[in-house]
Amino acid sequence: MLQPLRILFRPKWMVSRSSASYVSRMRHLNKIKEEDEACRAALQSGNIFLYHKLAPLLRRTDSGIYQLPALQTKDVEEILEKLGEDKEMVKESILINCTEQNEAQFSFDVGAIEQAAVEELCRGTFVDLRKAFFLLRGSEAPLVARGQALLRWHQTNGFCSSTGQPTQRNQSGSQRVCHSSGITYYPKMSPVVIVLVSDGKRCLLGRQSTFPRGMYSALAGFCDIGETMEEALRREIAEEVGLEVSVDKVELEDARWFSLEEVQEALTIKAPPRNNKGEPTVFWVPPSYAIANRLIQEWANQQHLKS
């Protein structure tokens, strides 16, 4: 029997008088979002993360570690000019965030330019986002995902759904406006639920065909309109794995029950294993900064305390 759903971890909130710097940073960020002139000024002194058709630029260090290079605006303008492009293209950059030092961070897609030429000048490689998650440090992964999500939203919202007329973005990219209808569009995200199912001694993990070889994760899916979290979780479990643990091949390639020992061993793997042909596939789980990893780690901790 499956146990009732429980929240495995909860965020802890603390009110601190030393939060003035955070409040100041958020107000600064909001000003850049809302005021075009402030955003243009921030762009000139800010940092830009490059993408090519939504794939982020990564740079490998001498020690073999991959980093997300933050390029200064003047450097990006110089790269554009060397490639015969108009340096004013840099103004198409989308605001992502700002650092604790109030330095603005932008994403900029150069998908219209030859990929190899940009990589050579930037001394880096454009990498598919899913692969990039496993190469970057935890603090960089959310940043690169946010940048891609905003770029994708702008690429797919160039026209008003009411009039069919082109929409115009503000300088920061925090909104798009249809001047024919007066409708303002804002970036949206789709709510997702994620759950780790346990029968008391084992946990149920699944994998999609697009996952790296050997990787299994907690079950997840999008919420339907009007669903509560519990309703969405129950529906997703029913859709993806039935009561007899039958697998929906459309959403999942496989689903299996894993013992505590198997999970503990998988949690020790810190990088994608090299699964050579002819050898058994190594079971592993998403990296430590993924929500699925936190759920799996918490379950393993609870099971260890019980034993």
Short mmCIF file of C-alpha atoms in Angstrom, two decimals:
data_model
loop_
_atom_site.label_atom_id
_atom_site.label_comp_id
_atom_site.label_asym_id
_atom_site.label_seq_id
_atom_site.Cartn_x
_atom_site.Cartn_y
_atom_site.Cartn_z
CA MET A 1 0.00 0.00 0.00
CA LEU A 2 1.23 3.46 -0.83
CA GLN A 3 1.49 5.76 2.14
CA PRO A 4 -0.45 9.06 2.19
CA LEU A 5 1.28 11.95 0.47
CA ARG A 6 3.58 13.92 2.74
CA ILE A 7 5.73 16.98 2.27
CA LEU A 8 9.30 15.71 2.56
CA PHE A 9 10.93 19.08 2.96
CA ARG A 10 9.72 22.59 3.69
CA PRO A 11 11.47 25.90 3.08
CA LYS A 12 12.48 27.74 6.25
CA TRP A 13 11.82 31.46 6.29
CA MET A 14 13.56 33.83 8.67
CA VAL A 15 13.04 37.57 8.98
CA SER A 16 16.34 39.41 9.27
CA ARG A 17 17.10 43.05 9.82
CA SER A 18 20.17 42.61 7.60
CA SER A 19 17.94 42.11 4.54
CA ALA A 20 18.22 45.76 3.51
CA SER A 21 20.77 44.87 0.81
CA TYR A 22 18.36 42.33 -0.68
CA VAL A 23 15.49 44.82 -0.66
CA SER A 24 17.72 47.41 -2.29
CA ARG A 25 18.76 44.92 -4.98
CA MET A 26 15.17 43.94 -5.74
CA ARG A 27 14.16 47.59 -6.06
CA HIS A 28 17.11 48.21 -8.34
CA LEU A 29 16.13 45.19 -10.45
CA ASN A 30 12.53 46.36 -10.67
CA LYS A 31 13.65 49.80 -11.84
CA ILE A 32 15.71 48.21 -14.61
CA LYS A 33 12.71 46.09 -15.61
CA GLU A 34 10.28 48.99 -15.79
CA GLU A 35 12.39 51.91 -17.03
CA ASP A 36 13.88 51.59 -20.53
CA GLU A 37 16.59 54.21 -20.00
CA ALA A 38 17.71 52.59 -16.76
CA CYS A 39 17.87 49.24 -18.53
CA ARG A 40 19.96 50.60 -21.39
CA ALA A 41 22.41 52.07 -18.89
CA ALA A 42 22.54 48.79 -16.96
CA LEU A 43 23.20 46.88 -20.18
CA GLN A 44 26.30 48.95 -20.90
CA SER A 45 27.87 47.97 -17.56
CA GLY A 46 26.25 44.55 -17.19
CA ASN A 47 27.10 40.99 -18.16
CA ILE A 48 25.69 38.93 -21.03
CA PHE A 49 25.25 35.17 -21.33
CA LEU A 50 25.24 34.02 -24.94
CA TYR A 51 22.95 31.38 -26.47
CA HIS A 52 22.77 29.91 -29.94
CA LYS A 53 19.27 28.72 -30.81
CA LEU A 54 18.60 28.50 -27.07
CA ALA A 55 21.75 26.46 -26.31
CA PRO A 56 23.92 28.29 -23.72
CA LEU A 57 27.60 29.03 -24.27
CA LEU A 58 29.88 27.15 -21.86
CA ARG A 59 33.62 27.42 -21.47
CA ARG A 60 35.87 24.61 -20.26
CA THR A 61 38.70 25.56 -17.91
CA ASP A 62 42.17 24.01 -17.85
CA SER A 63 41.06 21.87 -14.91
CA GLY A 64 38.21 20.41 -16.97
CA ILE A 65 35.42 22.29 -15.20
CA TYR A 66 32.71 23.94 -17.30
CA GLN A 67 31.69 27.51 -16.54
CA LEU A 68 29.03 29.90 -17.77
CA PRO A 69 31.08 32.81 -19.17
CA ALA A 70 29.70 36.25 -18.37
CA LEU A 71 30.73 38.55 -21.23
CA GLN A 72 30.80 42.31 -20.94
CA THR A 73 28.59 44.20 -23.36
CA LYS A 74 31.54 45.86 -25.10
CA ASP A 75 33.08 42.43 -25.72
CA VAL A 76 29.85 41.14 -27.28
CA GLU A 77 29.65 44.24 -29.47
CA GLU A 78 33.24 43.62 -30.60
CA ILE A 79 32.41 39.99 -31.43
CA LEU A 80 29.41 41.07 -33.49
CA GLU A 81 31.48 43.56 -35.46
CA LYS A 82 34.21 40.98 -36.16
CA LEU A 83 31.52 38.69 -37.59
CA GLY A 84 30.17 41.46 -39.83
CA GLU A 85 27.04 42.05 -37.74
CA ASP A 86 25.56 45.25 -36.38
CA LYS A 87 26.72 45.77 -32.80
CA GLU A 88 23.35 47.36 -32.04
CA MET A 89 21.96 43.80 -32.01
CA VAL A 90 23.15 43.59 -28.42
CA LYS A 91 20.19 45.75 -27.42
CA GLU A 92 18.01 42.69 -28.05
CA SER A 93 19.42 41.17 -24.86
CA ILE A 94 16.87 40.09 -22.24
CA LEU A 95 17.27 41.01 -18.57
CA ILE A 96 17.57 37.93 -16.33
CA ASN A 97 18.62 39.16 -12.90
CA CYS A 98 21.22 41.23 -11.11
CA THR A 99 24.08 40.19 -8.86
CA GLU A 100 24.53 41.12 -5.20
CA GLN A 101 26.72 43.94 -6.49
CA ASN A 102 23.77 45.23 -8.58
CA GLU A 103 25.39 44.21 -11.86
CA ALA A 104 22.66 43.43 -14.38
CA GLN A 105 22.69 40.01 -16.08
CA PHE A 106 21.28 39.51 -19.59
CA SER A 107 20.72 36.65 -22.04
CA PHE A 108 21.28 37.14 -25.77
CA ASP A 109 20.63 34.61 -28.55
CA VAL A 110 22.93 34.74 -31.58
CA GLY A 111 21.18 31.93 -33.43
CA ALA A 112 21.21 33.88 -36.72
CA ILE A 113 25.03 33.83 -36.77
CA GLU A 114 27.21 30.85 -37.69
CA GLN A 115 27.69 28.81 -34.54
CA ALA A 116 31.30 27.77 -35.09
CA ALA A 117 32.41 31.35 -35.71
CA VAL A 118 30.92 32.57 -32.43
CA GLU A 119 32.38 29.62 -30.51
CA GLU A 120 35.86 30.34 -31.85
CA LEU A 121 35.79 34.00 -30.87
CA CYS A 122 34.27 33.26 -27.45
CA ARG A 123 36.55 30.26 -26.78
CA GLY A 124 33.55 28.18 -25.77
CA THR A 125 30.93 25.70 -26.92
CA PHE A 126 27.16 25.98 -27.20
CA VAL A 127 25.67 23.05 -25.27
CA ASP A 128 22.12 21.70 -25.14
CA LEU A 129 20.47 22.94 -21.92
CA ARG A 130 19.75 19.46 -20.51
CA LYS A 131 23.39 18.50 -20.88
CA ALA A 132 24.52 21.86 -19.50
CA PHE A 133 22.69 21.15 -16.24
CA PHE A 134 25.13 18.31 -15.53
CA LEU A 135 28.22 20.32 -16.42
CA LEU A 136 27.59 23.52 -14.48
CA ARG A 137 27.83 24.33 -10.80
CA GLY A 138 24.58 24.48 -8.86
CA SER A 139 24.43 28.28 -8.72
CA GLU A 140 24.79 28.64 -12.49
CA ALA A 141 22.17 26.09 -13.55
CA PRO A 142 19.06 28.09 -12.49
CA LEU A 143 20.51 31.20 -14.10
CA VAL A 144 21.06 29.57 -17.48
CA ALA A 145 17.60 27.97 -17.36
CA ARG A 146 15.97 31.30 -16.61
CA GLY A 147 17.79 32.96 -19.47
CA GLN A 148 16.69 30.29 -21.93
CA ALA A 149 13.07 30.38 -20.73
CA LEU A 150 12.84 34.14 -21.28
CA LEU A 151 14.44 33.91 -24.73
CA ARG A 152 12.05 31.13 -25.71
CA TRP A 153 9.04 33.13 -24.48
CA HIS A 154 9.98 36.12 -26.64
CA GLN A 155 10.56 33.90 -29.67
CA THR A 156 7.06 32.42 -29.37
CA ASN A 157 5.11 35.55 -28.41
CA GLY A 158 5.89 37.90 -31.24
CA PHE A 159 2.23 38.34 -32.19
CA CYS A 160 -0.94 39.28 -30.33
CA SER A 161 -3.32 36.35 -29.82
CA SER A 162 -6.28 38.75 -30.14
CA THR A 163 -5.42 40.81 -33.23
CA GLY A 164 -2.58 38.88 -34.86
CA GLN A 165 -0.54 42.08 -34.93
CA PRO A 166 3.15 42.14 -33.91
CA THR A 167 3.88 42.76 -30.22
CA GLN A 168 6.64 45.09 -29.08
CA ARG A 169 8.89 44.39 -26.11
CA ASN A 170 10.18 46.91 -23.63
CA GLN A 171 13.96 47.27 -23.27
CA SER A 172 14.34 44.75 -20.44
CA GLY A 173 12.10 42.16 -22.08
CA SER A 174 9.86 41.92 -19.02
CA GLN A 175 6.74 42.42 -21.17
CA ARG A 176 5.39 42.68 -24.72
CA VAL A 177 2.61 45.03 -25.82
CA CYS A 178 0.18 44.94 -28.74
CA HIS A 179 -0.44 48.59 -29.60
CA SER A 180 -3.51 47.67 -31.67
CA SER A 181 -5.40 46.05 -28.81
CA GLY A 182 -3.57 47.57 -25.84
CA ILE A 183 -2.97 44.09 -24.40
CA THR A 184 0.21 43.63 -22.36
CA TYR A 185 1.76 40.15 -22.26
CA TYR A 186 4.05 38.97 -19.47
CA PRO A 187 6.33 35.92 -19.34
CA LYS A 188 4.51 32.96 -17.84
CA MET A 189 5.49 29.60 -16.49
CA SER A 190 3.54 26.35 -16.27
CA PRO A 191 3.15 24.90 -12.73
CA VAL A 192 4.72 21.48 -12.30
CA VAL A 193 4.36 18.90 -9.54
CA ILE A 194 7.01 16.37 -8.60
CA VAL A 195 6.59 13.39 -6.27
CA LEU A 196 8.63 10.55 -4.88
CA VAL A 197 6.43 7.47 -4.43
CA SER A 198 7.40 4.94 -1.74
CA ASP A 199 5.87 1.65 -0.54
CA GLY A 200 7.66 2.00 2.78
CA LYS A 201 10.87 0.21 1.83
CA ARG A 202 11.44 1.12 -1.81
CA CYS A 203 10.97 4.23 -3.93
CA LEU A 204 9.56 4.43 -7.45
CA LEU A 205 11.64 6.27 -10.05
CA GLY A 206 11.11 6.67 -13.78
CA ARG A 207 12.99 7.82 -16.85
CA GLN A 208 12.09 9.42 -20.16
CA SER A 209 13.73 8.39 -23.41
CA THR A 210 15.44 11.80 -23.55
CA PHE A 211 17.21 11.28 -20.19
CA PRO A 212 20.94 10.53 -20.17
CA ARG A 213 21.58 6.80 -20.17
CA GLY A 214 21.03 5.18 -16.78
CA MET A 215 19.42 8.20 -15.09
CA TYR A 216 16.14 7.77 -13.22
CA SER A 217 14.22 10.55 -11.48
CA ALA A 218 11.14 11.27 -9.38
CA LEU A 219 7.83 11.40 -11.26
CA ALA A 220 6.71 14.84 -12.40
CA GLY A 221 4.16 16.50 -14.64
CA PHE A 222 2.26 19.69 -15.40
CA CYS A 223 -0.78 20.79 -13.42
CA ASP A 224 -4.10 21.04 -15.20
CA ILE A 225 -6.20 24.19 -14.75
CA GLY A 226 -7.95 24.25 -11.38
CA GLU A 227 -6.16 21.22 -9.96
CA THR A 228 -4.85 21.14 -6.41
CA MET A 229 -1.35 19.82 -5.85
CA GLU A 230 -2.73 16.54 -4.49
CA GLU A 231 -5.05 16.07 -7.47
CA ALA A 232 -2.23 16.71 -9.92
CA LEU A 233 0.05 14.24 -8.15
CA ARG A 234 -2.60 11.50 -8.10
CA ARG A 235 -3.38 12.02 -11.79
CA GLU A 236 0.26 12.03 -12.86
CA ILE A 237 0.98 8.80 -10.95
CA ALA A 238 -2.09 7.18 -12.51
CA GLU A 239 -1.08 8.35 -16.01
CA GLU A 240 2.57 7.45 -15.82
CA VAL A 241 2.53 4.27 -13.70
CA GLY A 242 -0.61 2.19 -13.05
CA LEU A 243 -1.41 0.17 -9.95
CA GLU A 244 0.41 -2.76 -11.55
CA VAL A 245 3.36 -0.47 -12.32
CA SER A 246 2.58 -0.51 -16.03
CA VAL A 247 4.52 2.18 -17.89
CA ASP A 248 3.08 4.76 -20.27
CA LYS A 249 5.66 4.60 -23.08
CA VAL A 250 4.52 8.00 -24.34
CA GLU A 251 5.64 9.82 -21.19
CA LEU A 252 8.05 7.34 -19.60
CA GLU A 253 10.50 4.90 -21.11
CA ASP A 254 10.74 2.88 -17.88
CA ALA A 255 9.80 2.93 -14.19
CA ARG A 256 11.25 0.75 -11.44
CA TRP A 257 11.22 0.26 -7.70
CA PHE A 258 14.65 0.89 -6.14
CA SER A 259 15.90 -0.29 -2.76
CA LEU A 260 17.58 1.95 -0.19
CA GLU A 261 20.96 0.40 -1.01
CA GLU A 262 20.57 1.11 -4.72
CA VAL A 263 19.49 4.69 -4.06
CA GLN A 264 22.34 5.35 -1.61
CA GLU A 265 24.87 4.12 -4.16
CA ALA A 266 23.32 6.27 -6.91
CA LEU A 267 23.49 9.37 -4.68
CA THR A 268 27.27 8.99 -4.45
CA ILE A 269 27.64 9.47 -8.22
CA LYS A 270 28.41 13.17 -8.71
CA ALA A 271 28.81 13.23 -12.51
CA PRO A 272 27.20 11.36 -15.41
CA PRO A 273 28.87 7.90 -15.50
CA ARG A 274 30.56 6.62 -18.63
CA ASN A 275 28.23 3.84 -19.79
CA ASN A 276 30.33 1.94 -22.33
CA LYS A 277 28.66 -0.32 -24.85
CA GLY A 278 28.40 -3.92 -23.74
CA GLU A 279 28.65 -3.01 -20.06
CA PRO A 280 25.68 -2.89 -17.61
CA THR A 281 24.05 0.54 -17.45
CA VAL A 282 24.94 2.40 -14.25
CA PHE A 283 21.92 3.67 -12.31
CA TRP A 284 22.18 7.31 -11.20
CA VAL A 285 19.92 10.21 -10.27
CA PRO A 286 19.70 13.95 -11.12
CA PRO A 287 22.41 16.29 -9.71
CA SER A 288 22.33 17.65 -6.17
CA TYR A 289 20.68 20.98 -7.03
CA ALA A 290 17.68 19.30 -8.69
CA ILE A 291 14.43 19.03 -6.71
CA ALA A 292 14.26 15.33 -7.57
CA ASN A 293 17.63 14.80 -5.91
CA ARG A 294 16.45 16.53 -2.74
CA LEU A 295 13.37 14.32 -2.59
CA ILE A 296 15.42 11.18 -3.14
CA GLN A 297 18.04 12.25 -0.59
CA GLU A 298 15.38 13.03 2.01
CA TRP A 299 13.72 9.66 1.47
CA ALA A 300 17.06 7.89 1.87
CA ASN A 301 17.76 9.81 5.08
CA GLN A 302 14.37 8.85 6.51
CA GLN A 303 14.85 5.21 5.57
CA HIS A 304 18.28 5.22 7.21
CA LEU A 305 16.82 6.59 10.45
CA LYS A 306 14.24 3.82 10.49
CA SER A 307 16.84 1.07 10.12
#
